[in-house]
Amino acid sequence: MKHTMKHRLRRLLAALGTSGALLATAPLAQAGEYLLTDLGGFGGDWIGMVATGLNNSGQVVGYAYARGNNGWSSDDTYMAFVTGANGIGLTSIPTLGGSWNKATAINDQGWVVGTSSINPDNGDAPDDTRAFVMPGAGATPRSLGSAGNSTASKINAGGQVTGSFINADGLQRGFVTKPGAGALQPIGTLGGATSTANGINAAGTVAVNAENRMRGDPTEPVRSRGALADASNQALTEVKVPGYDYDNIDTISGVADINDRGQVLSGAARFYGPDGGVYLTEASGAVKKIELGQLATFHGGGREAFYAGGNAINNLGQIAGSFTFTPNIYAHAYITGPNGSDPVDVNTLSFVNTDPSFYGEFLYASDINDRGQFVVTGLNSHAYLVTPVPEPAVAVLMVCGLGWVCWRRRVPDRHPGCELKA
């Protein structure tokens, strides 16, 4: 009898594992169509919405704005928000006593980070912004403890927060906190005066942009360079892309994000000239350029200049960002497949729940989760969650796998070697 039960249990677990694997990977590898969820708005003077981040439950964060356009408010009127799972429900986030706030990231525990004013008059007083964390739904936001102005950019599963602050010398420096949004630790530079921290993975490795002053000569100009910081000692390691001369002062670069596999999303360019690009660097050091130049041209045509940026990378290596071919033309959002493969203009995707006449002009893809869901902001001042829909064949396989499990539980095992004889 024990043998029979173990035999059935193995089959049950195998079937569940197969079905679960199909369910987990289908939206990422097999999506041909997508579901578009408008996050809605707050009404009144709140004329626009910007989505900035999301977690693996599909909770989205961002901010609403009034009296402005394209994410900008003419009088600094902003309000941070967070949604429920899969972009459903919209909740405003209280400020730190000031007149405005913005949310920038959320982890899988529902902890939200962002930036808040502490000046209730919405004026231009110094030291009036602070990085904040809201540790879960319904919690009261709190400052991360910087003495001067600060902003928060990302938060990992352990509650380590990255961002930037103004130090006692009036210089901007990146920071990373201890787990649980604990004590703030400054991050150094590459010989220049300033740095910013843009992303962090589960291991605590931080994506940094830092000023680099060549050869230590104070008369030379400084350029931004991308680097990684070890959260344990803040030592910076420059991220370099083949084909660029890093001994040349005119080479600039940046690191936008890093995932839990150690894949780094970066960019590099020369200070003069439009020859920059978006790159994925593997933990092994191998570098891949994300080929965006073949995507659809814009209204107005022309390719006299090309600009592209990456904003986020998930744990499958899917990238979210934006690109444009010509100056003064609106950007287009893009995403890629796993490991930076097959980039696609979000404006060319097929949505199962929109009218054929719908034209959102999606400008920016800000973040992407491990389910392949991503957030975009449109020219129409709306913010959206985009969810992959599995291909029909994959859906059938998932149903068949789950059906087999149910059938096996109802039918007795007839294997004679596994039955207990009376």
PDB file of N, CA and C in Angstrom, residues 277-350:
ATOM      1  N   GLY A 277      24.410  53.067 -27.583  1.00  0.00           N
ATOM      2  CA  GLY A 277      23.589  51.870 -27.644  1.00  0.00           C
ATOM      3  C   GLY A 277      23.242  51.362 -26.264  1.00  0.00           C
ATOM      4  N   VAL A 278      22.334  50.376 -26.247  1.00  0.00           N
ATOM      5  CA  VAL A 278      21.920  49.695 -25.028  1.00  0.00           C
ATOM      6  C   VAL A 278      22.564  48.316 -25.034  1.00  0.00           C
ATOM      7  N   TYR A 279      23.106  47.896 -23.895  1.00  0.00           N
ATOM      8  CA  TYR A 279      23.864  46.655 -23.827  1.00  0.00           C
ATOM      9  C   TYR A 279      23.434  45.813 -22.630  1.00  0.00           C
ATOM     10  N   LEU A 280      23.533  44.502 -22.807  1.00  0.00           N
ATOM     11  CA  LEU A 280      23.328  43.560 -21.717  1.00  0.00           C
ATOM     12  C   LEU A 280      24.657  42.866 -21.460  1.00  0.00           C
ATOM     13  N   THR A 281      25.150  42.979 -20.234  1.00  0.00           N
ATOM     14  CA  THR A 281      26.398  42.331 -19.845  1.00  0.00           C
ATOM     15  C   THR A 281      26.087  41.159 -18.938  1.00  0.00           C
ATOM     16  N   GLU A 282      26.532  39.977 -19.338  1.00  0.00           N
ATOM     17  CA  GLU A 282      26.313  38.776 -18.532  1.00  0.00           C
ATOM     18  C   GLU A 282      27.244  38.771 -17.318  1.00  0.00           C
ATOM     19  N   ALA A 283      26.890  37.959 -16.327  1.00  0.00           N
ATOM     20  CA  ALA A 283      27.751  37.817 -15.153  1.00  0.00           C
ATOM     21  C   ALA A 283      29.135  37.307 -15.552  1.00  0.00           C
ATOM     22  N   SER A 284      29.198  36.570 -16.679  1.00  0.00           N
ATOM     23  CA  SER A 284      30.475  36.046 -17.175  1.00  0.00           C
ATOM     24  C   SER A 284      31.346  37.123 -17.797  1.00  0.00           C
ATOM     25  N   GLY A 285      30.755  38.282 -18.089  1.00  0.00           N
ATOM     26  CA  GLY A 285      31.477  39.356 -18.746  1.00  0.00           C
ATOM     27  C   GLY A 285      31.140  39.506 -20.213  1.00  0.00           C
ATOM     28  N   ALA A 286      30.451  38.521 -20.804  1.00  0.00           N
ATOM     29  CA  ALA A 286      30.045  38.617 -22.208  1.00  0.00           C
ATOM     30  C   ALA A 286      29.059  39.765 -22.382  1.00  0.00           C
ATOM     31  N   VAL A 287      29.208  40.508 -23.485  1.00  0.00           N
ATOM     32  CA  VAL A 287      28.395  41.698 -23.722  1.00  0.00           C
ATOM     33  C   VAL A 287      27.596  41.534 -25.007  1.00  0.00           C
ATOM     34  N   LYS A 288      26.329  41.920 -24.964  1.00  0.00           N
ATOM     35  CA  LYS A 288      25.447  41.840 -26.121  1.00  0.00           C
ATOM     36  C   LYS A 288      24.793  43.191 -26.345  1.00  0.00           C
ATOM     37  N   LYS A 289      24.859  43.695 -27.572  1.00  0.00           N
ATOM     38  CA  LYS A 289      24.160  44.929 -27.905  1.00  0.00           C
ATOM     39  C   LYS A 289      22.708  44.616 -28.235  1.00  0.00           C
ATOM     40  N   ILE A 290      21.793  45.427 -27.711  1.00  0.00           N
ATOM     41  CA  ILE A 290      20.372  45.262 -28.003  1.00  0.00           C
ATOM     42  C   ILE A 290      20.086  45.996 -29.307  1.00  0.00           C
ATOM     43  N   GLU A 291      19.798  45.240 -30.351  1.00  0.00           N
ATOM     44  CA  GLU A 291      19.655  45.816 -31.688  1.00  0.00           C
ATOM     45  C   GLU A 291      18.273  46.443 -31.851  1.00  0.00           C
ATOM     46  N   LEU A 292      18.197  47.747 -31.641  1.00  0.00           N
ATOM     47  CA  LEU A 292      16.925  48.467 -31.713  1.00  0.00           C
ATOM     48  C   LEU A 292      16.741  49.207 -33.033  1.00  0.00           C
ATOM     49  N   GLY A 293      17.806  49.325 -33.813  1.00  0.00           N
ATOM     50  CA  GLY A 293      17.741  50.127 -35.021  1.00  0.00           C
ATOM     51  C   GLY A 293      16.791  49.611 -36.079  1.00  0.00           C
ATOM     52  N   GLN A 294      16.419  48.304 -36.009  1.00  0.00           N
ATOM     53  CA  GLN A 294      15.550  47.743 -37.039  1.00  0.00           C
ATOM     54  C   GLN A 294      14.073  47.940 -36.723  1.00  0.00           C
ATOM     55  N   LEU A 295      13.750  48.527 -35.571  1.00  0.00           N
ATOM     56  CA  LEU A 295      12.351  48.718 -35.210  1.00  0.00           C
ATOM     57  C   LEU A 295      11.721  49.806 -36.068  1.00  0.00           C
ATOM     58  N   ALA A 296      10.390  49.884 -36.038  1.00  0.00           N
ATOM     59  CA  ALA A 296       9.643  50.774 -36.931  1.00  0.00           C
ATOM     60  C   ALA A 296      10.107  52.222 -36.800  1.00  0.00           C
ATOM     61  N   THR A 297      10.214  52.913 -37.956  1.00  0.00           N
ATOM     62  CA  THR A 297      10.561  54.328 -37.926  1.00  0.00           C
ATOM     63  C   THR A 297       9.366  55.141 -37.454  1.00  0.00           C
ATOM     64  N   PHE A 298       9.631  56.387 -37.085  1.00  0.00           N
ATOM     65  CA  PHE A 298       8.598  57.241 -36.505  1.00  0.00           C
ATOM     66  C   PHE A 298       7.944  58.105 -37.572  1.00  0.00           C
ATOM     67  N   HIS A 299       6.836  58.731 -37.154  1.00  0.00           N
ATOM     68  CA  HIS A 299       6.212  59.725 -38.015  1.00  0.00           C
ATOM     69  C   HIS A 299       7.223  60.846 -38.256  1.00  0.00           C
ATOM     70  N   GLY A 300       7.402  61.226 -39.480  1.00  0.00           N
ATOM     71  CA  GLY A 300       8.395  62.233 -39.803  1.00  0.00           C
ATOM     72  C   GLY A 300       9.639  61.623 -40.411  1.00  0.00           C
ATOM     73  N   GLY A 301       9.859  60.328 -40.133  1.00  0.00           N
ATOM     74  CA  GLY A 301      10.935  59.592 -40.777  1.00  0.00           C
ATOM     75  C   GLY A 301      12.311  60.129 -40.433  1.00  0.00           C
ATOM     76  N   GLY A 302      13.271  59.611 -41.150  1.00  0.00           N
ATOM     77  CA  GLY A 302      14.636  60.070 -40.955  1.00  0.00           C
ATOM     78  C   GLY A 302      15.347  59.330 -39.850  1.00  0.00           C
ATOM     79  N   ARG A 303      16.650  59.114 -40.033  1.00  0.00           N
ATOM     80  CA  ARG A 303      17.453  58.461 -39.006  1.00  0.00           C
ATOM     81  C   ARG A 303      18.745  59.239 -38.799  1.00  0.00           C
ATOM     82  N   GLU A 304      18.622  60.578 -38.842  1.00  0.00           N
ATOM     83  CA  GLU A 304      19.841  61.350 -38.685  1.00  0.00           C
ATOM     84  C   GLU A 304      20.415  61.261 -37.279  1.00  0.00           C
ATOM     85  N   ALA A 305      19.637  60.763 -36.332  1.00  0.00           N
ATOM     86  CA  ALA A 305      20.152  60.521 -34.983  1.00  0.00           C
ATOM     87  C   ALA A 305      19.338  59.408 -34.350  1.00  0.00           C
ATOM     88  N   PHE A 306      19.980  58.638 -33.502  1.00  0.00           N
ATOM     89  CA  PHE A 306      19.291  57.539 -32.829  1.00  0.00           C
ATOM     90  C   PHE A 306      19.642  57.562 -31.352  1.00  0.00           C
ATOM     91  N   TYR A 307      18.617  57.556 -30.529  1.00  0.00           N
ATOM     92  CA  TYR A 307      18.821  57.568 -29.090  1.00  0.00           C
ATOM     93  C   TYR A 307      18.024  56.431 -28.481  1.00  0.00           C
ATOM     94  N   ALA A 308      18.610  55.745 -27.522  1.00  0.00           N
ATOM     95  CA  ALA A 308      17.914  54.634 -26.876  1.00  0.00           C
ATOM     96  C   ALA A 308      18.369  54.522 -25.437  1.00  0.00           C
ATOM     97  N   GLY A 309      17.480  54.009 -24.612  1.00  0.00           N
ATOM     98  CA  GLY A 309      17.821  53.801 -23.212  1.00  0.00           C
ATOM     99  C   GLY A 309      17.110  52.583 -22.672  1.00  0.00           C
ATOM    100  N   GLY A 310      17.707  51.929 -21.708  1.00  0.00           N
ATOM    101  CA  GLY A 310      17.075  50.822 -21.009  1.00  0.00           C
ATOM    102  C   GLY A 310      16.749  51.245 -19.596  1.00  0.00           C
ATOM    103  N   ASN A 311      15.573  50.866 -19.113  1.00  0.00           N
ATOM    104  CA  ASN A 311      15.150  51.265 -17.776  1.00  0.00           C
ATOM    105  C   ASN A 311      15.189  50.136 -16.762  1.00  0.00           C
ATOM    106  N   ALA A 312      14.895  48.906 -17.191  1.00  0.00           N
ATOM    107  CA  ALA A 312      14.782  47.802 -16.233  1.00  0.00           C
ATOM    108  C   ALA A 312      15.070  46.482 -16.923  1.00  0.00           C
ATOM    109  N   ILE A 313      15.530  45.509 -16.129  1.00  0.00           N
ATOM    110  CA  ILE A 313      15.756  44.151 -16.621  1.00  0.00           C
ATOM    111  C   ILE A 313      15.225  43.177 -15.580  1.00  0.00           C
ATOM    112  N   ASN A 314      14.443  42.171 -16.025  1.00  0.00           N
ATOM    113  CA  ASN A 314      13.910  41.189 -15.079  1.00  0.00           C
ATOM    114  C   ASN A 314      14.849  39.988 -14.977  1.00  0.00           C
ATOM    115  N   ASN A 315      14.445  38.980 -14.220  1.00  0.00           N
ATOM    116  CA  ASN A 315      15.347  37.853 -13.963  1.00  0.00           C
ATOM    117  C   ASN A 315      15.451  36.873 -15.119  1.00  0.00           C
ATOM    118  N   LEU A 316      14.680  37.080 -16.194  1.00  0.00           N
ATOM    119  CA  LEU A 316      14.854  36.310 -17.414  1.00  0.00           C
ATOM    120  C   LEU A 316      15.689  37.067 -18.439  1.00  0.00           C
ATOM    121  N   GLY A 317      16.101  38.281 -18.086  1.00  0.00           N
ATOM    122  CA  GLY A 317      16.878  39.088 -19.012  1.00  0.00           C
ATOM    123  C   GLY A 317      16.029  39.877 -19.978  1.00  0.00           C
ATOM    124  N   GLN A 318      14.714  39.972 -19.742  1.00  0.00           N
ATOM    125  CA  GLN A 318      13.865  40.835 -20.564  1.00  0.00           C
ATOM    126  C   GLN A 318      14.096  42.285 -20.161  1.00  0.00           C
ATOM    127  N   ILE A 319      14.176  43.154 -21.151  1.00  0.00           N
ATOM    128  CA  ILE A 319      14.504  44.561 -20.931  1.00  0.00           C
ATOM    129  C   ILE A 319      13.315  45.432 -21.312  1.00  0.00           C
ATOM    130  N   ALA A 320      13.110  46.505 -20.559  1.00  0.00           N
ATOM    131  CA  ALA A 320      12.100  47.511 -20.878  1.00  0.00           C
ATOM    132  C   ALA A 320      12.792  48.858 -20.995  1.00  0.00           C
ATOM    133  N   GLY A 321      12.409  49.647 -22.020  1.00  0.00           N
ATOM    134  CA  GLY A 321      13.038  50.946 -22.197  1.00  0.00           C
ATOM    135  C   GLY A 321      12.326  51.760 -23.249  1.00  0.00           C
ATOM    136  N   SER A 322      13.039  52.717 -23.849  1.00  0.00           N
ATOM    137  CA  SER A 322      12.459  53.550 -24.902  1.00  0.00           C
ATOM    138  C   SER A 322      13.552  53.947 -25.885  1.00  0.00           C
ATOM    139  N   PHE A 323      13.128  54.344 -27.081  1.00  0.00           N
ATOM    140  CA  PHE A 323      14.084  54.737 -28.115  1.00  0.00           C
ATOM    141  C   PHE A 323      13.432  55.773 -29.017  1.00  0.00           C
ATOM    142  N   THR A 324      14.257  56.518 -29.737  1.00  0.00           N
ATOM    143  CA  THR A 324      13.773  57.453 -30.746  1.00  0.00           C
ATOM    144  C   THR A 324      14.819  57.566 -31.840  1.00  0.00           C
ATOM    145  N   PHE A 325      14.367  57.819 -33.060  1.00  0.00           N
ATOM    146  CA  PHE A 325      15.290  57.927 -34.186  1.00  0.00           C
ATOM    147  C   PHE A 325      15.733  59.360 -34.450  1.00  0.00           C
ATOM    148  N   THR A 326      14.875  60.319 -34.212  1.00  0.00           N
ATOM    149  CA  THR A 326      15.212  61.693 -34.564  1.00  0.00           C
ATOM    150  C   THR A 326      14.936  62.627 -33.400  1.00  0.00           C
ATOM    151  N   PRO A 327      15.691  63.722 -33.296  1.00  0.00           N
ATOM    152  CA  PRO A 327      15.437  64.685 -32.221  1.00  0.00           C
ATOM    153  C   PRO A 327      14.042  65.290 -32.350  1.00  0.00           C
ATOM    154  N   ASN A 328      13.466  65.644 -31.208  1.00  0.00           N
ATOM    155  CA  ASN A 328      12.169  66.321 -31.141  1.00  0.00           C
ATOM    156  C   ASN A 328      11.010  65.464 -31.638  1.00  0.00           C
ATOM    157  N   ILE A 329      11.201  64.160 -31.706  1.00  0.00           N
ATOM    158  CA  ILE A 329      10.126  63.227 -32.015  1.00  0.00           C
ATOM    159  C   ILE A 329       9.876  62.410 -30.759  1.00  0.00           C
ATOM    160  N   TYR A 330       8.603  62.131 -30.482  1.00  0.00           N
ATOM    161  CA  TYR A 330       8.283  61.391 -29.270  1.00  0.00           C
ATOM    162  C   TYR A 330       8.971  60.027 -29.248  1.00  0.00           C
ATOM    163  N   ALA A 331       9.339  59.615 -28.054  1.00  0.00           N
ATOM    164  CA  ALA A 331       9.956  58.307 -27.873  1.00  0.00           C
ATOM    165  C   ALA A 331       8.930  57.203 -28.079  1.00  0.00           C
ATOM    166  N   HIS A 332       9.417  55.994 -28.319  1.00  0.00           N
ATOM    167  CA  HIS A 332       8.591  54.791 -28.363  1.00  0.00           C
ATOM    168  C   HIS A 332       9.090  53.809 -27.313  1.00  0.00           C
ATOM    169  N   ALA A 333       8.151  53.168 -26.632  1.00  0.00           N
ATOM    170  CA  ALA A 333       8.504  52.143 -25.650  1.00  0.00           C
ATOM    171  C   ALA A 333       8.879  50.853 -26.367  1.00  0.00           C
ATOM    172  N   TYR A 334       9.818  50.102 -25.787  1.00  0.00           N
ATOM    173  CA  TYR A 334      10.154  48.788 -26.323  1.00  0.00           C
ATOM    174  C   TYR A 334      10.336  47.801 -25.179  1.00  0.00           C
ATOM    175  N   ILE A 335      10.213  46.516 -25.503  1.00  0.00           N
ATOM    176  CA  ILE A 335      10.585  45.425 -24.606  1.00  0.00           C
ATOM    177  C   ILE A 335      11.365  44.409 -25.429  1.00  0.00           C
ATOM    178  N   THR A 336      12.058  43.518 -24.733  1.00  0.00           N
ATOM    179  CA  THR A 336      12.757  42.431 -25.422  1.00  0.00           C
ATOM    180  C   THR A 336      12.280  41.090 -24.886  1.00  0.00           C
ATOM    181  N   GLY A 337      12.715  40.028 -25.562  1.00  0.00           N
ATOM    182  CA  GLY A 337      12.519  38.688 -25.053  1.00  0.00           C
ATOM    183  C   GLY A 337      13.596  38.358 -24.036  1.00  0.00           C
ATOM    184  N   PRO A 338      13.645  37.096 -23.574  1.00  0.00           N
ATOM    185  CA  PRO A 338      14.665  36.693 -22.601  1.00  0.00           C
ATOM    186  C   PRO A 338      16.079  36.982 -23.103  1.00  0.00           C
ATOM    187  N   ASN A 339      16.945  37.373 -22.185  1.00  0.00           N
ATOM    188  CA  ASN A 339      18.357  37.650 -22.471  1.00  0.00           C
ATOM    189  C   ASN A 339      18.542  38.698 -23.562  1.00  0.00           C
ATOM    190  N   GLY A 340      17.640  39.665 -23.579  1.00  0.00           N
ATOM    191  CA  GLY A 340      17.767  40.776 -24.513  1.00  0.00           C
ATOM    192  C   GLY A 340      17.457  40.447 -25.955  1.00  0.00           C
ATOM    193  N   SER A 341      16.791  39.312 -26.209  1.00  0.00           N
ATOM    194  CA  SER A 341      16.514  38.891 -27.584  1.00  0.00           C
ATOM    195  C   SER A 341      15.279  39.586 -28.150  1.00  0.00           C
ATOM    196  N   ASP A 342      15.215  39.660 -29.464  1.00  0.00           N
ATOM    197  CA  ASP A 342      14.018  40.050 -30.216  1.00  0.00           C
ATOM    198  C   ASP A 342      13.321  41.291 -29.673  1.00  0.00           C
ATOM    199  N   PRO A 343      13.960  42.446 -29.671  1.00  0.00           N
ATOM    200  CA  PRO A 343      13.285  43.658 -29.206  1.00  0.00           C
ATOM    201  C   PRO A 343      12.099  44.009 -30.091  1.00  0.00           C
ATOM    202  N   VAL A 344      11.074  44.588 -29.487  1.00  0.00           N
ATOM    203  CA  VAL A 344       9.867  44.943 -30.225  1.00  0.00           C
ATOM    204  C   VAL A 344       9.335  46.274 -29.717  1.00  0.00           C
ATOM    205  N   ASP A 345       8.886  47.105 -30.642  1.00  0.00           N
ATOM    206  CA  ASP A 345       8.215  48.362 -30.323  1.00  0.00           C
ATOM    207  C   ASP A 345       6.859  48.024 -29.708  1.00  0.00           C
ATOM    208  N   VAL A 346       6.593  48.499 -28.501  1.00  0.00           N
ATOM    209  CA  VAL A 346       5.327  48.186 -27.829  1.00  0.00           C
ATOM    210  C   VAL A 346       4.137  48.660 -28.651  1.00  0.00           C
ATOM    211  N   ASN A 347       4.318  49.701 -29.446  1.00  0.00           N
ATOM    212  CA  ASN A 347       3.223  50.221 -30.263  1.00  0.00           C
ATOM    213  C   ASN A 347       2.815  49.273 -31.385  1.00  0.00           C
ATOM    214  N   THR A 348       3.611  48.247 -31.653  1.00  0.00           N
ATOM    215  CA  THR A 348       3.267  47.284 -32.701  1.00  0.00           C
ATOM    216  C   THR A 348       2.651  46.005 -32.143  1.00  0.00           C
ATOM    217  N   LEU A 349       2.499  45.896 -30.826  1.00  0.00           N
ATOM    218  CA  LEU A 349       1.933  44.689 -30.226  1.00  0.00           C
ATOM    219  C   LEU A 349       0.432  44.605 -30.478  1.00  0.00           C
ATOM    220  N   SER A 350      -0.092  43.381 -30.392  1.00  0.00           N
ATOM    221  CA  SER A 350      -1.526  43.136 -30.563  1.00  0.00           C
ATOM    222  C   SER A 350      -2.173  43.010 -29.188  1.00  0.00           C
TER     223      SER A 350
END
